[in-house]
mmCIF file of C-alpha atoms in Angstrom:
data_model
loop_
_atom_site.group_PDB
_atom_site.id
_atom_site.type_symbol
_atom_site.label_atom_id
_atom_site.label_comp_id
_atom_site.label_asym_id
_atom_site.label_seq_id
_atom_site.Cartn_x
_atom_site.Cartn_y
_atom_site.Cartn_z
ATOM 1 C CA MET A 1 -0.037 -0.071 0.031
ATOM 2 C CA LYS A 2 1.109 3.610 -0.766
ATOM 3 C CA ALA A 3 2.704 5.433 2.304
ATOM 4 C CA LEU A 4 1.260 8.911 2.919
ATOM 5 C CA PHE A 5 2.993 10.794 5.722
ATOM 6 C CA VAL A 6 1.232 13.872 7.105
ATOM 7 C CA ARG A 7 3.212 16.642 8.697
ATOM 8 C CA PRO A 8 2.402 20.296 8.519
ATOM 9 C CA ALA A 9 5.937 21.601 7.858
ATOM 10 C CA GLY A 10 6.229 19.496 4.987
ATOM 11 C CA VAL A 11 9.687 18.123 5.963
ATOM 12 C CA GLU A 12 10.159 14.458 5.943
ATOM 13 C CA ARG A 13 12.392 12.498 8.362
ATOM 14 C CA PRO A 14 15.187 10.473 6.712
ATOM 15 C CA ARG A 15 14.023 7.200 8.165
ATOM 16 C CA TRP A 16 10.683 7.577 6.346
ATOM 17 C CA ARG A 17 12.293 7.844 2.977
ATOM 18 C CA ALA A 18 14.554 4.905 3.948
ATOM 19 C CA ALA A 19 11.662 2.658 4.680
ATOM 20 C CA PHE A 20 9.434 3.847 1.725
ATOM 21 C CA PRO A 21 11.354 5.345 -1.164
ATOM 22 C CA GLN A 22 8.186 6.119 -3.045
ATOM 23 C CA LEU A 23 6.534 7.785 0.059
ATOM 24 C CA GLU A 24 4.180 11.014 -0.467
ATOM 25 C CA LEU A 25 4.460 13.807 1.961
ATOM 26 C CA ARG A 26 1.217 15.797 2.787
ATOM 27 C CA ALA A 27 0.538 18.757 4.879
ATOM 28 C CA GLY A 28 -2.866 17.900 5.685
ATOM 29 C CA PRO A 29 -5.519 15.022 5.347
ATOM 30 C CA ASP A 30 -6.774 15.566 1.922
ATOM 31 C CA GLN A 31 -8.619 12.959 0.030
ATOM 32 C CA SER A 32 -6.681 9.644 0.099
ATOM 33 C CA PRO A 33 -6.063 7.719 -3.019
ATOM 34 C CA GLY A 34 -7.008 4.074 -2.944
ATOM 35 C CA ASP A 35 -4.827 1.401 -1.388
ATOM 36 C CA ALA A 36 -2.958 3.895 0.939
ATOM 37 C CA ILE A 37 -2.071 4.286 4.602
ATOM 38 C CA TYR A 38 -1.836 7.618 6.094
ATOM 39 C CA TRP A 39 0.978 8.152 8.764
ATOM 40 C CA ILE A 40 0.300 11.028 11.192
ATOM 41 C CA GLU A 41 2.969 12.742 13.154
ATOM 42 C CA LEU A 42 1.192 13.539 16.462
ATOM 43 C CA GLY A 43 3.639 15.870 17.823
ATOM 44 C CA ALA A 44 3.646 18.094 14.766
ATOM 45 C CA TYR A 45 0.229 19.303 15.586
ATOM 46 C CA ALA A 46 -1.476 21.492 18.408
ATOM 47 C CA PRO A 47 -3.235 19.483 21.110
ATOM 48 C CA GLY A 48 -6.487 18.081 19.772
ATOM 49 C CA GLU A 49 -5.765 18.818 16.083
ATOM 50 C CA ALA A 50 -4.169 15.502 15.259
ATOM 51 C CA ASP A 51 -7.244 13.714 17.025
ATOM 52 C CA ARG A 52 -9.603 15.554 14.887
ATOM 53 C CA MET A 53 -7.694 14.932 11.730
ATOM 54 C CA ILE A 54 -7.293 11.246 12.664
ATOM 55 C CA ALA A 55 -11.078 10.976 13.329
ATOM 56 C CA ARG A 56 -11.985 12.472 9.946
ATOM 57 C CA LEU A 57 -9.789 10.000 8.207
ATOM 58 C CA LEU A 58 -11.161 7.056 10.163
ATOM 59 C CA ASP A 59 -14.594 8.099 9.342
ATOM 60 C CA SER A 60 -13.700 8.022 5.636
ATOM 61 C CA GLY A 61 -12.389 4.459 6.131
ATOM 62 C CA VAL A 62 -8.569 5.277 5.596
ATOM 63 C CA PRO A 63 -6.157 3.188 7.507
ATOM 64 C CA VAL A 64 -4.160 5.375 9.898
ATOM 65 C CA VAL A 65 -0.782 4.886 11.697
ATOM 66 C CA ALA A 66 -0.008 7.326 14.611
ATOM 67 C CA LEU A 67 3.671 8.456 15.001
ATOM 68 C CA SER A 68 4.547 9.484 18.586
ATOM 69 C CA ASP A 69 7.619 11.153 19.935
ATOM 70 C CA ALA A 70 6.979 9.764 23.232
ATOM 71 C CA PRO A 71 4.953 6.379 23.002
ATOM 72 C CA SER A 72 2.985 5.388 26.017
ATOM 73 C CA GLU A 73 0.350 2.659 26.814
ATOM 74 C CA SER A 74 -2.286 5.214 27.549
ATOM 75 C CA GLU A 75 -2.031 6.993 24.361
ATOM 76 C CA ALA A 76 -1.650 3.652 22.437
ATOM 77 C CA PHE A 77 -4.774 2.346 23.981
ATOM 78 C CA ALA A 78 -6.799 5.523 23.234
ATOM 79 C CA LEU A 79 -5.662 5.532 19.517
ATOM 80 C CA LEU A 80 -6.066 1.775 18.862
ATOM 81 C CA ALA A 81 -9.526 1.882 20.621
ATOM 82 C CA SER A 82 -10.515 4.752 18.260
ATOM 83 C CA GLY A 83 -9.590 2.776 15.219
ATOM 84 C CA VAL A 84 -5.962 3.698 14.475
ATOM 85 C CA ARG A 85 -4.363 0.523 13.015
ATOM 86 C CA GLY A 86 -0.681 1.177 14.134
ATOM 87 C CA TYR A 87 1.153 3.023 16.715
ATOM 88 C CA CYS A 88 4.987 3.631 16.951
ATOM 89 C CA HIS A 89 7.818 6.056 17.632
ATOM 90 C CA VAL A 90 8.199 8.854 14.984
ATOM 91 C CA GLU A 91 11.885 7.889 14.726
ATOM 92 C CA ALA A 92 11.261 4.050 14.336
ATOM 93 C CA LEU A 93 13.776 2.207 12.258
ATOM 94 C CA PRO A 94 13.118 1.696 8.583
ATOM 95 C CA ASP A 95 12.610 -2.104 9.153
ATOM 96 C CA GLN A 96 10.098 -1.410 11.921
ATOM 97 C CA LEU A 97 8.130 0.947 9.819
ATOM 98 C CA ARG A 98 7.978 -1.521 7.022
ATOM 99 C CA GLU A 99 6.744 -4.167 9.478
ATOM 100 C CA VAL A 100 4.057 -1.661 10.682
ATOM 101 C CA ALA A 101 2.933 -1.140 7.070
ATOM 102 C CA ALA A 102 2.768 -4.835 6.435
ATOM 103 C CA THR A 103 0.838 -5.650 9.478
ATOM 104 C CA VAL A 104 -1.763 -2.775 8.751
ATOM 105 C CA ALA A 105 -1.949 -3.652 5.090
ATOM 106 C CA ALA A 106 -3.025 -7.298 6.170
ATOM 107 C CA GLY A 107 -5.741 -5.874 8.426
ATOM 108 C CA GLY A 108 -3.964 -6.198 11.863
ATOM 109 C CA LEU A 109 -2.953 -3.855 14.521
ATOM 110 C CA TRP A 110 0.612 -2.924 15.310
ATOM 111 C CA MET A 111 2.443 -1.297 18.336
ATOM 112 C CA PRO A 112 5.951 -1.739 19.682
ATOM 113 C CA PRO A 113 6.389 -5.067 21.596
ATOM 114 C CA GLY A 114 7.336 -3.516 24.911
ATOM 115 C CA LEU A 115 4.080 -1.583 24.751
ATOM 116 C CA VAL A 116 2.066 -4.711 23.871
ATOM 117 C CA GLN A 117 3.438 -6.285 27.074
ATOM 118 C CA ARG A 118 2.513 -3.198 29.232
ATOM 119 C CA LEU A 119 -0.662 -2.730 27.668
ATOM 120 C CA ALA A 120 -1.628 -6.408 28.437
ATOM 121 C CA GLU A 121 -0.347 -5.963 32.077
ATOM 122 C CA LEU A 122 -2.627 -2.780 32.271
ATOM 123 C CA ALA A 123 -5.403 -4.815 30.901
ATOM 124 C CA LEU A 124 -4.688 -7.708 33.412
ATOM 125 C CA ARG A 125 -4.605 -5.263 36.400
ATOM 126 C CA THR A 126 -7.831 -3.780 35.326
ATOM 127 C CA ALA A 127 -9.611 -6.952 34.904
ATOM 128 C CA LYS A 128 -8.410 -8.195 38.189
ATOM 129 C CA GLU A 129 -9.858 -5.057 39.871
ATOM 130 C CA ALA A 130 -13.136 -5.662 38.183
ATOM 131 C CA ASP A 131 -12.932 -9.468 38.497
ATOM 132 C CA SER A 132 -13.958 -9.531 34.865
ATOM 133 C CA GLY A 133 -11.033 -11.510 33.164
ATOM 134 C CA LEU A 134 -12.029 -14.427 31.006
ATOM 135 C CA SER A 135 -11.344 -17.731 32.856
ATOM 136 C CA ALA A 136 -9.987 -21.020 31.263
ATOM 137 C CA ALA A 137 -13.710 -22.357 31.348
ATOM 138 C CA ASP A 138 -14.877 -19.204 29.408
ATOM 139 C CA LEU A 139 -12.260 -19.733 26.825
ATOM 140 C CA SER A 140 -12.769 -23.584 26.680
ATOM 141 C CA ASP A 141 -16.030 -23.208 24.874
ATOM 142 C CA THR A 142 -14.326 -22.095 21.804
ATOM 143 C CA LEU A 143 -10.536 -23.147 22.228
ATOM 144 C CA THR A 144 -8.629 -26.292 23.063
ATOM 145 C CA ARG A 145 -7.161 -26.480 26.574
ATOM 146 C CA ARG A 146 -3.660 -25.736 25.182
ATOM 147 C CA GLU A 147 -5.000 -22.745 23.091
ATOM 148 C CA ALA A 148 -6.776 -21.381 26.176
ATOM 149 C CA GLU A 149 -3.677 -21.546 28.117
ATOM 150 C CA VAL A 150 -1.731 -19.681 25.352
ATOM 151 C CA ALA A 151 -4.452 -17.016 25.162
ATOM 152 C CA ARG A 152 -4.534 -16.337 28.835
ATOM 153 C CA MET A 153 -0.604 -16.061 28.930
ATOM 154 C CA VAL A 154 -0.819 -13.443 26.119
ATOM 155 C CA GLY A 155 -3.476 -11.706 28.323
ATOM 156 C CA LYS A 156 -0.833 -11.615 31.115
ATOM 157 C CA GLY A 157 1.500 -9.833 28.759
ATOM 158 C CA MET A 158 3.810 -12.743 28.067
ATOM 159 C CA ASN A 159 5.734 -13.095 24.672
ATOM 160 C CA ASN A 160 6.000 -16.199 22.738
ATOM 161 C CA ARG A 161 9.502 -17.117 24.085
ATOM 162 C CA GLU A 162 8.121 -16.913 27.622
ATOM 163 C CA ILE A 163 5.006 -18.851 26.797
ATOM 164 C CA ALA A 164 7.000 -21.558 25.095
ATOM 165 C CA GLY A 165 9.266 -21.920 28.227
ATOM 166 C CA VAL A 166 6.423 -22.299 30.593
ATOM 167 C CA LEU A 167 4.630 -24.866 28.418
ATOM 168 C CA GLY A 168 7.831 -26.704 27.441
ATOM 169 C CA VAL A 169 7.137 -26.345 23.673
ATOM 170 C CA SER A 170 8.886 -24.536 20.813
ATOM 171 C CA GLU A 171 8.147 -20.945 19.831
ATOM 172 C CA ARG A 172 6.874 -22.238 16.543
ATOM 173 C CA THR A 173 4.283 -24.406 18.342
ATOM 174 C CA VAL A 174 3.174 -21.306 20.356
ATOM 175 C CA LYS A 175 2.791 -19.331 16.946
ATOM 176 C CA ALA A 176 0.797 -22.155 15.536
ATOM 177 C CA ASN A 177 -1.538 -22.104 18.665
ATOM 178 C CA LEU A 178 -1.887 -18.309 18.346
ATOM 179 C CA THR A 179 -2.798 -18.657 14.753
ATOM 180 C CA GLU A 180 -5.719 -21.054 15.767
ATOM 181 C CA VAL A 181 -6.664 -18.730 18.537
ATOM 182 C CA PHE A 182 -7.008 -15.623 16.235
ATOM 183 C CA ALA A 183 -9.017 -17.657 13.696
ATOM 184 C CA LYS A 184 -11.520 -19.114 16.227
ATOM 185 C CA LEU A 185 -12.052 -15.880 18.247
ATOM 186 C CA GLY A 186 -12.267 -13.694 15.108
ATOM 187 C CA LEU A 187 -9.141 -11.569 16.184
ATOM 188 C CA ARG A 188 -6.189 -10.196 14.092
ATOM 189 C CA ASP A 189 -3.334 -10.035 16.508
ATOM 190 C CA ARG A 190 -2.072 -10.348 20.066
ATOM 191 C CA VAL A 191 -2.989 -6.801 20.937
ATOM 192 C CA GLN A 192 -6.669 -7.635 20.309
ATOM 193 C CA LEU A 193 -6.324 -11.126 22.037
ATOM 194 C CA ALA A 194 -4.904 -9.362 25.250
ATOM 195 C CA LEU A 195 -7.738 -6.982 25.466
ATOM 196 C CA TYR A 196 -10.236 -9.743 24.632
ATOM 197 C CA VAL A 197 -9.001 -11.976 27.275
ATOM 198 C CA ASN A 198 -9.261 -9.060 29.966
ATOM 199 C CA ARG A 199 -12.563 -8.052 28.486
ATOM 200 C CA LEU A 200 -11.494 -4.678 27.530
ATOM 201 C CA PRO A 201 -12.851 -2.931 24.553
ATOM 202 C CA LEU A 202 -11.101 -2.365 21.216
ATOM 203 C CA HIS A 203 -12.289 -0.969 18.068
ATOM 204 C CA SER A 204 -12.460 -3.868 15.702
ATOM 205 C CA ASP A 205 -13.742 -2.620 12.328
#
């Protein structure tokens, strides 16, 4: 998909061009051509302006990635819950930017791995306080016992290596389990799964 970067000063960052040699730079959210992702630099706008811009783009069905100069779990949760498909540092490395683009183009959500874990931990704490997390029995109606175990570990913020260590299986097996979990629960990725397990809302259009 075409990469459209939005920044009012009209000055691109070198890493953007390194990731996407054919990127287009825009000063505002004009009409998007088909098959494109809008990348919005949050810190380049006055408070509230970027949010309004993102809302207009999302209303028109445009996939949006938010670029932050100080990523945080609270900002990530708010943006992903609103419908933003990706969230990363404005100075992310080119390889990571391309990974974000590939995930979003495939219909998934993307955020830095460290934030995925912290967001899952936040979701877990919230679920414990509300006593509302999904139990193994809740998940067993749809998933196998092993799949339910993997899902609940993702809900606790564990990565694939940690899950493999606890279960005594390979990371490849964990990935295969997650593929089945996503398919059976109608989810796209581990961000949605962590929030689903902890019964927290997430925009899923």
